[in-house]
Coordinates of C-alpha atoms in Angstrom, one line a residue:
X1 CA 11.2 9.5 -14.6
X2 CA 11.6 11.7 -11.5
X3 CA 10.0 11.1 -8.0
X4 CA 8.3 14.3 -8.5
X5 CA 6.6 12.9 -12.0
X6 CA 6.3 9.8 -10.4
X7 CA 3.6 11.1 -7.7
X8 CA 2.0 12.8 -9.9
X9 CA -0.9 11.7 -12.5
X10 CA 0.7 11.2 -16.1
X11 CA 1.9 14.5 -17.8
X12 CA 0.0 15.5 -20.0
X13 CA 0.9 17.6 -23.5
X14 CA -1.0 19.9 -25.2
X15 CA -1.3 19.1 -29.0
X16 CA -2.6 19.5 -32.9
X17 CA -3.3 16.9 -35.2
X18 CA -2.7 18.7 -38.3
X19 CA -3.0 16.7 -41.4
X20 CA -4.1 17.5 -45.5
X21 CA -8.0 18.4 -45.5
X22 CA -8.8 15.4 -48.1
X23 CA -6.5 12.8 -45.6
X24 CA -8.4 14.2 -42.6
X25 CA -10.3 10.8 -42.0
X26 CA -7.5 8.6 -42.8
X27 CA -5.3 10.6 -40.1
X28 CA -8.3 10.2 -37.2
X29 CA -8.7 6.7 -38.5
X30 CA -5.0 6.3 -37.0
X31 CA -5.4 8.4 -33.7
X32 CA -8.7 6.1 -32.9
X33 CA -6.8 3.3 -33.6
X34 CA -4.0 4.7 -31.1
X35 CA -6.1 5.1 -28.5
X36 CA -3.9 8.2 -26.7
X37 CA -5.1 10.9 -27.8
X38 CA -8.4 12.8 -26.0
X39 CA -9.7 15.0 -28.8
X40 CA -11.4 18.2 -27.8
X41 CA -15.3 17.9 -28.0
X42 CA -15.1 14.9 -30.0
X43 CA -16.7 11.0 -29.1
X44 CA -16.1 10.0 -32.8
X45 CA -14.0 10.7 -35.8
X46 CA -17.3 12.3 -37.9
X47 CA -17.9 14.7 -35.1
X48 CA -13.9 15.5 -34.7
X49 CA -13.7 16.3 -38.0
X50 CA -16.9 18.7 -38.0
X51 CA -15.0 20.5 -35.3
X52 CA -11.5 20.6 -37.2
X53 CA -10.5 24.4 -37.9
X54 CA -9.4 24.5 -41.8
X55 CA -6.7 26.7 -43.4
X56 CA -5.5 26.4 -46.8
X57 CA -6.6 22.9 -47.6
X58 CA -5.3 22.3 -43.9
X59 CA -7.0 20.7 -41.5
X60 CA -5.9 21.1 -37.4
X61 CA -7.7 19.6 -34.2
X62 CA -6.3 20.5 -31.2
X63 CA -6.9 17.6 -27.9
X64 CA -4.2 16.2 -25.0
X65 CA -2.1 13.5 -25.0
X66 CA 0.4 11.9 -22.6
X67 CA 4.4 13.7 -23.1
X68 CA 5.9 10.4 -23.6
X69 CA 3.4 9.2 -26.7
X70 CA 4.0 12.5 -28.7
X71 CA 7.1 11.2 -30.5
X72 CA 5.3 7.8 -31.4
X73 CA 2.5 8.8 -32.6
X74 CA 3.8 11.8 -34.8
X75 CA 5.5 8.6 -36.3
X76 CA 2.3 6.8 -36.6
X77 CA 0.5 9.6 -38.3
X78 CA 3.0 10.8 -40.6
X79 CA 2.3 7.4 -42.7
X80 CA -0.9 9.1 -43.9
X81 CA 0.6 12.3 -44.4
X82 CA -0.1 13.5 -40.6
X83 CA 1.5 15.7 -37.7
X84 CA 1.2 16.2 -34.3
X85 CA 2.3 19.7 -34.0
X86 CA 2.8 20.6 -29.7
X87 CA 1.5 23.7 -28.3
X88 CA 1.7 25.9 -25.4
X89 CA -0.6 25.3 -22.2
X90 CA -3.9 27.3 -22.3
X91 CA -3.8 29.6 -19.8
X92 CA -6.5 28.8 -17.1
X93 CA -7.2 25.3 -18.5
X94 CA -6.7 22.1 -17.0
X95 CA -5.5 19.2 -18.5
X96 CA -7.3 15.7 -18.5
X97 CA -6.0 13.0 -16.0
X98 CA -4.7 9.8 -16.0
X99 CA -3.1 7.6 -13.5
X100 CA -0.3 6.0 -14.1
X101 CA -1.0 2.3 -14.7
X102 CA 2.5 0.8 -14.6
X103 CA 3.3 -2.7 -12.8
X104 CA 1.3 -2.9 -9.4
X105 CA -0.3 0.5 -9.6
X106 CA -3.0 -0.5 -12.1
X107 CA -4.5 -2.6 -9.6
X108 CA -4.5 0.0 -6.7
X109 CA -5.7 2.8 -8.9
X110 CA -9.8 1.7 -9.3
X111 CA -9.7 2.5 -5.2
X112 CA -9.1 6.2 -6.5
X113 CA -10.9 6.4 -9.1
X114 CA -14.2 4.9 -7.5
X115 CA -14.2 8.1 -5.3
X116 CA -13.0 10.5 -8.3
X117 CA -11.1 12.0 -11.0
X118 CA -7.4 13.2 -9.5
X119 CA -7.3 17.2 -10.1
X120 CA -4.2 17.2 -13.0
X121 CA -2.7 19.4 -10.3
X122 CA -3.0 16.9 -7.4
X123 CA -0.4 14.6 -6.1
X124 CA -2.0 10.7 -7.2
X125 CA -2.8 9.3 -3.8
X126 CA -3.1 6.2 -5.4
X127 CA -0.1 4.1 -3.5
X128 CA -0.7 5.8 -0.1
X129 CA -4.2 5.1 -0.4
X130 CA -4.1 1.2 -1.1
X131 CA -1.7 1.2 2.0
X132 CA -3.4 2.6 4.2
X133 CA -6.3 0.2 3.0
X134 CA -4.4 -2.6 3.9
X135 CA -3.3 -1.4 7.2
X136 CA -7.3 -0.9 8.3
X137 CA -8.3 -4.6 6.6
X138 CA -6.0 -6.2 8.6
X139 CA -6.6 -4.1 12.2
X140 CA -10.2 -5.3 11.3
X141 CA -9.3 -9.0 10.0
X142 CA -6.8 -10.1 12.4
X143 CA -6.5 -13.7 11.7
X144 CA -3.2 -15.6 10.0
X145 CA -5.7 -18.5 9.0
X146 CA -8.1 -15.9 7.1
X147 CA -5.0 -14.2 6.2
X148 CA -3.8 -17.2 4.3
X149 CA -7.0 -18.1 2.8
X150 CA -6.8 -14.5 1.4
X151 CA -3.7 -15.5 -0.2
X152 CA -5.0 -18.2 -1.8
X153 CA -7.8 -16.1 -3.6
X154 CA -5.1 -14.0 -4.7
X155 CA -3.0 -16.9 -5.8
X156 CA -6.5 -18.3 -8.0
X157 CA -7.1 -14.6 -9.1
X158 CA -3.3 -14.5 -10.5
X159 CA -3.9 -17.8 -11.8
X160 CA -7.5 -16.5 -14.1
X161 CA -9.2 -19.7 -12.0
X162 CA -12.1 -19.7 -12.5
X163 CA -12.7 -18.5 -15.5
X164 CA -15.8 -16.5 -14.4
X165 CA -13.4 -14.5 -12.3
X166 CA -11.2 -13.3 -15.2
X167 CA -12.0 -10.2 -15.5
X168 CA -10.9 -9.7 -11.7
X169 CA -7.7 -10.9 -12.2
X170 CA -6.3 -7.2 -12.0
X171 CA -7.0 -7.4 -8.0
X172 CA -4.9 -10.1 -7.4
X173 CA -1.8 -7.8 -5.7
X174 CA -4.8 -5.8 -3.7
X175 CA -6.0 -8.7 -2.3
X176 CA -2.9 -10.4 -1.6
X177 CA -1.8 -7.6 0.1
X178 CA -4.7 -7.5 2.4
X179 CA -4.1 -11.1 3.0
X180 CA -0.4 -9.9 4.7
X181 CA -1.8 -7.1 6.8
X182 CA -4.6 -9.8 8.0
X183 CA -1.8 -12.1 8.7
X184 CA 0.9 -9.8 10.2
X185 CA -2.1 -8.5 13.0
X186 CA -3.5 -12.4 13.0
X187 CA 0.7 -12.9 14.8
X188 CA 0.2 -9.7 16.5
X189 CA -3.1 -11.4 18.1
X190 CA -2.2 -14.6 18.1
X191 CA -5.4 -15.7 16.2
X192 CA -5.1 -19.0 13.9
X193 CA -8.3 -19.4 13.1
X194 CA -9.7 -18.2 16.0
X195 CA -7.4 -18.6 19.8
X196 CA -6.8 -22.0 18.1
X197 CA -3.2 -21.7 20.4
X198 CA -1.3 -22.4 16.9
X199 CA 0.6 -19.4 17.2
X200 CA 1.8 -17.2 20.0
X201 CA -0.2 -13.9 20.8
X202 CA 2.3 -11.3 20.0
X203 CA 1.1 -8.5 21.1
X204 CA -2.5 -8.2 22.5
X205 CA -5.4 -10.5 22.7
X206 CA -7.9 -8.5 21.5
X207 CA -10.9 -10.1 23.7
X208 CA -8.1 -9.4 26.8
X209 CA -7.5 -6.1 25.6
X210 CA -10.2 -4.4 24.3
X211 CA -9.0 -1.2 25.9
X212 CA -5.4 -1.0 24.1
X213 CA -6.8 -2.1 20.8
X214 CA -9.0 1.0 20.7
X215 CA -6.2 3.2 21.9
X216 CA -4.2 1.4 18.8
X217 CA -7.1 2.6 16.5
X218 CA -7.4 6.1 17.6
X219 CA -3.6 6.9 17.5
X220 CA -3.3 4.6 13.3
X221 CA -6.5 6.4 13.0
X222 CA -4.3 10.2 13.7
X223 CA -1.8 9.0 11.7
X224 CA -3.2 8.3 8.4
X225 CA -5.4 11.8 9.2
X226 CA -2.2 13.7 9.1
X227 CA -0.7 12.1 6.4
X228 CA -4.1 13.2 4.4
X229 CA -4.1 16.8 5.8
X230 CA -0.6 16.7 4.3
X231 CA -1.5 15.4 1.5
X232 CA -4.5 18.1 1.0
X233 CA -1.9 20.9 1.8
X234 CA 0.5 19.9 -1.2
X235 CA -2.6 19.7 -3.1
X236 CA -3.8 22.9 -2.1
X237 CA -1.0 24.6 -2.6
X238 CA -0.6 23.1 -6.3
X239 CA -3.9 23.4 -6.9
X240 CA -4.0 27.7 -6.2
X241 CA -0.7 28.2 -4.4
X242 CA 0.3 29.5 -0.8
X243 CA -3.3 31.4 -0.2
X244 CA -5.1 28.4 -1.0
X245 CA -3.2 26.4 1.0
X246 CA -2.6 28.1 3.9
X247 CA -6.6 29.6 5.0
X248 CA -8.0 26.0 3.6
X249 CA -9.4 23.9 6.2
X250 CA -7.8 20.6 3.9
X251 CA -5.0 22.3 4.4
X252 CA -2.2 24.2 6.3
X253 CA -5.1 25.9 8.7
X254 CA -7.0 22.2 9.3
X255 CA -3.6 20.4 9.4
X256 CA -2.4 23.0 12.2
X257 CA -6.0 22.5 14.0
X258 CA -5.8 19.1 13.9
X259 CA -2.7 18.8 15.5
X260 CA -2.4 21.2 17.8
X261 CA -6.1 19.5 19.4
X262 CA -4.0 16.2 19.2
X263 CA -1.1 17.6 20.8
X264 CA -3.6 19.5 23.9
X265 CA -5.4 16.2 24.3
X266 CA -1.7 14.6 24.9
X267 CA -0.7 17.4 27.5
X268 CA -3.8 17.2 29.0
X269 CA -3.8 12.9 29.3
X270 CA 0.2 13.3 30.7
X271 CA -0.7 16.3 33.0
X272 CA 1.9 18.5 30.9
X273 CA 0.8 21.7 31.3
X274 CA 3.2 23.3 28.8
X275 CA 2.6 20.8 26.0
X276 CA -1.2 21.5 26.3
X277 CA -0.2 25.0 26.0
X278 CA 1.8 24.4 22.7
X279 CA -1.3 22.4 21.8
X280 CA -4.1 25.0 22.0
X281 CA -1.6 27.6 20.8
X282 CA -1.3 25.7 17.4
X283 CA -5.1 24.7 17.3
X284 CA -6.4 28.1 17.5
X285 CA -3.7 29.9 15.0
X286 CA -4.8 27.1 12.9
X287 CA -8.2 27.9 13.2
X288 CA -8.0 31.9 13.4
X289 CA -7.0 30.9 9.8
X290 CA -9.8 28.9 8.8
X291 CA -12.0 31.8 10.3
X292 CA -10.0 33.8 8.0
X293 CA -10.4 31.8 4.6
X294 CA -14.1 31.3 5.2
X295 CA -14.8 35.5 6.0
X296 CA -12.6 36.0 2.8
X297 CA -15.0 33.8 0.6
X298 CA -18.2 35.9 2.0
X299 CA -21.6 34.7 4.3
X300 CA -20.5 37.4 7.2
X301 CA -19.3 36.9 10.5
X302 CA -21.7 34.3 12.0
X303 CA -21.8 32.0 9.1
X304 CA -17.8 32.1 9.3
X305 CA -18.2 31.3 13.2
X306 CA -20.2 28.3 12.4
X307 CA -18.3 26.6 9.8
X308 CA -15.4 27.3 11.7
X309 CA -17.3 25.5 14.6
X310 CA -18.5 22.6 12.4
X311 CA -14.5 22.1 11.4
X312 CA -13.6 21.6 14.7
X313 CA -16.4 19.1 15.8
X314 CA -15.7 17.4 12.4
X315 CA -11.8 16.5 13.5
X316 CA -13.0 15.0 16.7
X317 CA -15.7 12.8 15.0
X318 CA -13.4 12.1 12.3
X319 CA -10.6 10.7 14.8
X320 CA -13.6 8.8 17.1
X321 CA -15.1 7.1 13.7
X322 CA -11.5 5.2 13.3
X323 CA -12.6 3.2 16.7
X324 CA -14.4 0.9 14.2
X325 CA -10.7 -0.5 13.9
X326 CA -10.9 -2.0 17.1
X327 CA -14.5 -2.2 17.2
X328 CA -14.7 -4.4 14.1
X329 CA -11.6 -6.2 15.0
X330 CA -12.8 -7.3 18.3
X331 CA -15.9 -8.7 16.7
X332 CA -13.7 -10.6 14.1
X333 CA -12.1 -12.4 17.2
X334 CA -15.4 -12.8 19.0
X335 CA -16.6 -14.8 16.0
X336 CA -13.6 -16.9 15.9
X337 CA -13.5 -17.4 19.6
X338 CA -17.4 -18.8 19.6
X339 CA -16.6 -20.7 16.5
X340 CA -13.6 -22.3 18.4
X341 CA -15.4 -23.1 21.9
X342 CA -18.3 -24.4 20.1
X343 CA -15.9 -27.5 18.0
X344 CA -13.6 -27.8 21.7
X345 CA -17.3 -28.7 23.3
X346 CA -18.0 -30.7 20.5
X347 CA -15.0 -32.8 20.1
X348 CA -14.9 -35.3 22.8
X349 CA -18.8 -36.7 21.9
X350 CA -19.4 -36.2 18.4
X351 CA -15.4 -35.2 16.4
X352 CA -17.3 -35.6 12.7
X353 CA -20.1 -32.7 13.8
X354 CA -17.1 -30.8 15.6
X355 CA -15.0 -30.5 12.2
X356 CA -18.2 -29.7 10.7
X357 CA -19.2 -26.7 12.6
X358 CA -15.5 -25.6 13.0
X359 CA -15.3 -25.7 9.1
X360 CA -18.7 -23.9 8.3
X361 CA -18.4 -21.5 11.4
X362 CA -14.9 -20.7 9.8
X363 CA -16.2 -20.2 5.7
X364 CA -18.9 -17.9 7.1
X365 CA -16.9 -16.2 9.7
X366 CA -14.4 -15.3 6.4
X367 CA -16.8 -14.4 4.1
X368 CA -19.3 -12.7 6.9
X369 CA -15.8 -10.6 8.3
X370 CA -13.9 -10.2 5.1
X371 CA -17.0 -7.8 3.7
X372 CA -17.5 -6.3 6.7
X373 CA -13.9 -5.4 6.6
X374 CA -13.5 -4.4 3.4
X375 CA -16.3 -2.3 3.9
X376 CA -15.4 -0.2 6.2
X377 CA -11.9 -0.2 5.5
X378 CA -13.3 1.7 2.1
X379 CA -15.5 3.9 4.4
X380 CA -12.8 5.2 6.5
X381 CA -11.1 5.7 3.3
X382 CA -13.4 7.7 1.1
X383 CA -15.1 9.9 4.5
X384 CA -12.2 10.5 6.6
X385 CA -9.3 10.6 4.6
X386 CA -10.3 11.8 0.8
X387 CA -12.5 14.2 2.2
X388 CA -9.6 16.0 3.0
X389 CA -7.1 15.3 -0.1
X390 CA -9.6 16.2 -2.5
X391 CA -11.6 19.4 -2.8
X392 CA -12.6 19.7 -6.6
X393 CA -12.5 16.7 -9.0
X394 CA -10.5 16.6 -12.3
X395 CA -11.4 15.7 -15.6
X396 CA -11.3 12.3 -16.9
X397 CA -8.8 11.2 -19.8
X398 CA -10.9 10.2 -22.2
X399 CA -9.0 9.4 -25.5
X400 CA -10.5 8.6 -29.0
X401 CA -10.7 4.9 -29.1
X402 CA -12.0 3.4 -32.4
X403 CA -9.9 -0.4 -32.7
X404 CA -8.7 -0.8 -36.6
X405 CA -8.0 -4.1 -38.2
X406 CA -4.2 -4.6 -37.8
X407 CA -3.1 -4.5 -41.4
X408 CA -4.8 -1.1 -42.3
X409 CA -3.1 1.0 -39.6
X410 CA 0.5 1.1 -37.4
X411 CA 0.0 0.7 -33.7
X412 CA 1.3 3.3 -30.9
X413 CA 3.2 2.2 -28.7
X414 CA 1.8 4.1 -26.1
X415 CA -2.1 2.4 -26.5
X416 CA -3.6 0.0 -24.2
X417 CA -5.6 -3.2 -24.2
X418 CA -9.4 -3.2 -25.0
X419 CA -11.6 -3.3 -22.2
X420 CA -9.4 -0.8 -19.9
X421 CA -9.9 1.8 -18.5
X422 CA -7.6 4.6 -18.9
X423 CA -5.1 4.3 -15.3
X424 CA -4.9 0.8 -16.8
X425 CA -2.9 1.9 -19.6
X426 CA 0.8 1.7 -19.3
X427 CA 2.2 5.1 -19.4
X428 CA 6.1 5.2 -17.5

């Protein structure tokens, strides 16, 4: 598989089921039990075959199906006298999408999909996204304690224990992987369980140093917005070419806007006067475009004007709302340092009641912090950053699915366990 493939949702082929009119039913029997193929205007083998086009005692229905299954299941259906017959992309028509569901990327994917369908067109954002997930989690959970409890529910996740959390068991690499961005910034804070002195403060005390945190937040928070107006110009640009992408506000014209206010601000904070130059230059080509894109789609002048406005105040709120970082984060190690004082006051007159409150204070302070967290960390997510990668939403892969008995029909490789959804499905 290329890299190119591999960023992108799972190619998709264009295809007929063609099969004997009278063997019709036996043939859909087989592409239900499949479970790969996504039938056009069908949710069951009675209505696909009502919709099958007949030609001399010939029977065709035309649907999508990953590349790589075409050659399996043209081997599953010729046992009943069936063919899968490929045809040519529909002008104008866009195929169904599924995310690739290989390895560690099945468990990232439900992050993407919870916000929406990937465009066919669109890059999947998929491993970025769970990144940059992490990253904000741990900013926000900074503890190597937590961290490590994190671990452990991974660990028991991995493990199916308990059995009520089964059906979870898919998260396990998410949550583990929170669990090492909570640690990494719990070393970078020096917080064991709150400023328990068990490890060395890295970096920053956050209770210290409230004001470089929040500088720390703002500048991760400018990063992962211009990997997402990247992201949204590739997209653009696959999604309706060089126009699209270059007057598009989630794209070329908002990425150069956005940066070009990011680079002014710098100029102005170091007194440059030159690099503020360069910065207002860029921001208001960038948004001379935007003005552009929006006059080209109608509304007149002043409607333009103001959603050209509203883009600009958008940026700057969008890049203040990622103070919730530091925000968050500070409360994280206020909790923790109030758990702490309250068991060192303790100790020396009552140890038992000190252990006590250190070990409540710290379950509450993990569960309490850990949904915060992960709360937000979705929030920033979904507002900030897939606002700008997505503009339109795909459509769903959505494959005829009917389970057989094993002995009364051959399996495709290419199917996937019951119960999943469709990025679960193994597709390479």
């Amino acid at each position: 598989m290329s890299w190119r493939e591999a960023l992108a949702p799972v190619r998709m082929r264009r295809i007929a089921v063609a099969a004997p009119q009278d063997a019709l039913g036996d043939v859909l029997a087989l592409v239900a039990d499949a479970g790969c193929v996504d039938l056009d205007g069908a949710a069951g083998i009675e209505e696909c075959a009502d919709h099958a086009v007949i030609r001399d005692g010939v029977a065709v229905v035309a649907g999508w199906t990953p590349a790589q299954a075409v050659d399996a299941l043209s081997l599953t259906l010729a046992t009943a006298g069936g063919a899968v017959v490929p045809l040519p992309h529909p002008p104008g028509a866009e195929a169904p999408s599924l995310l690739r569901g290989q390895g560690l990327r099945g468990s990232v994917n439900p992050l993407v999909e919870t916000y929406g369908t990937v465009p066919y067109a669109d890059v999947d954002p998929a491993p970025p996204a769970a990144l940059a997930y992490v990253l904000m989690f741990g900013m926000m959970f900074g503890d190597a304690g937590h961290g490590l409890m994190l671990l452990a529910v991974a660990a028991m996740l991995h493990a199916g224990w308990p059995a009520r959390l089964t059906r979870f068991r898919g998260a396990w690499p998410f949550v583990a992987g929170a669990g090492l961005a909570s640690i990494l910034f719990g070393l970078l804070y020096g917080e064991f369980f709150g400023p328990t002195g068990l490890v060395p403060v890295l970096w920053l005390d956050p209770m210290s140093h409230p004001a470089s945190l929040l500088l720390l937040a703002l500048s991760v928070g400018a990063l992962l917005l211009g990997g997402a107006y990247l992201l949204g110009g590739v997209n653009r640009w696959r999604e309706g070419g060089l126009p699209l992408a270059l007057y598009s506000p989630a794209g070329i014209a908002g990425g150069a806007t956005f940066i070009g206010m990011g680079v002014a601000a710098g100029g102005w904070y170091l007194a440059e006067t030159w690099l503020t130059a360069a910065g207002l230059v860029t921001a208001v080509t960038g948004l001379g475009l935007i003005l552009t894109g929006f006059l080209a789609e109608g509304g007149g002048l002043t409607q333009a004007v103001i959603r050209s406005a509203d883009v600009v105040i958008r940026i700057g709120a969008n890049v203040a709302s990622f103070a919730r970082l530091a925000a968050f984060g500070l409360t994280h190690a206020a909790i923790g340092w109030i758990v702490w004082k309250a068991t060192l006051g303790l100790w020396p007159t009552a140890p038992a009641f000190a252990a006590l409150v250190f070990t409540a204070g710290t379950l509450l302070a993990f569960a309490l912090e850990a949904l915060v967290a992960a709360v937000q960390a979705l929030r920033l997510e979904y507002y900030e950053l897939f606002s700008r990668i997505f503009q339109a939403e795909g459509r769903p892969f959505r494959p005829l699915r009917i389970p057989l008995p094993a002995k009364e029909a051959p399996r495709c490789p290419f199917r996937h366990g019951e119960g999943s959804s469709p990025s679960a499905r193994l597709f390479s």
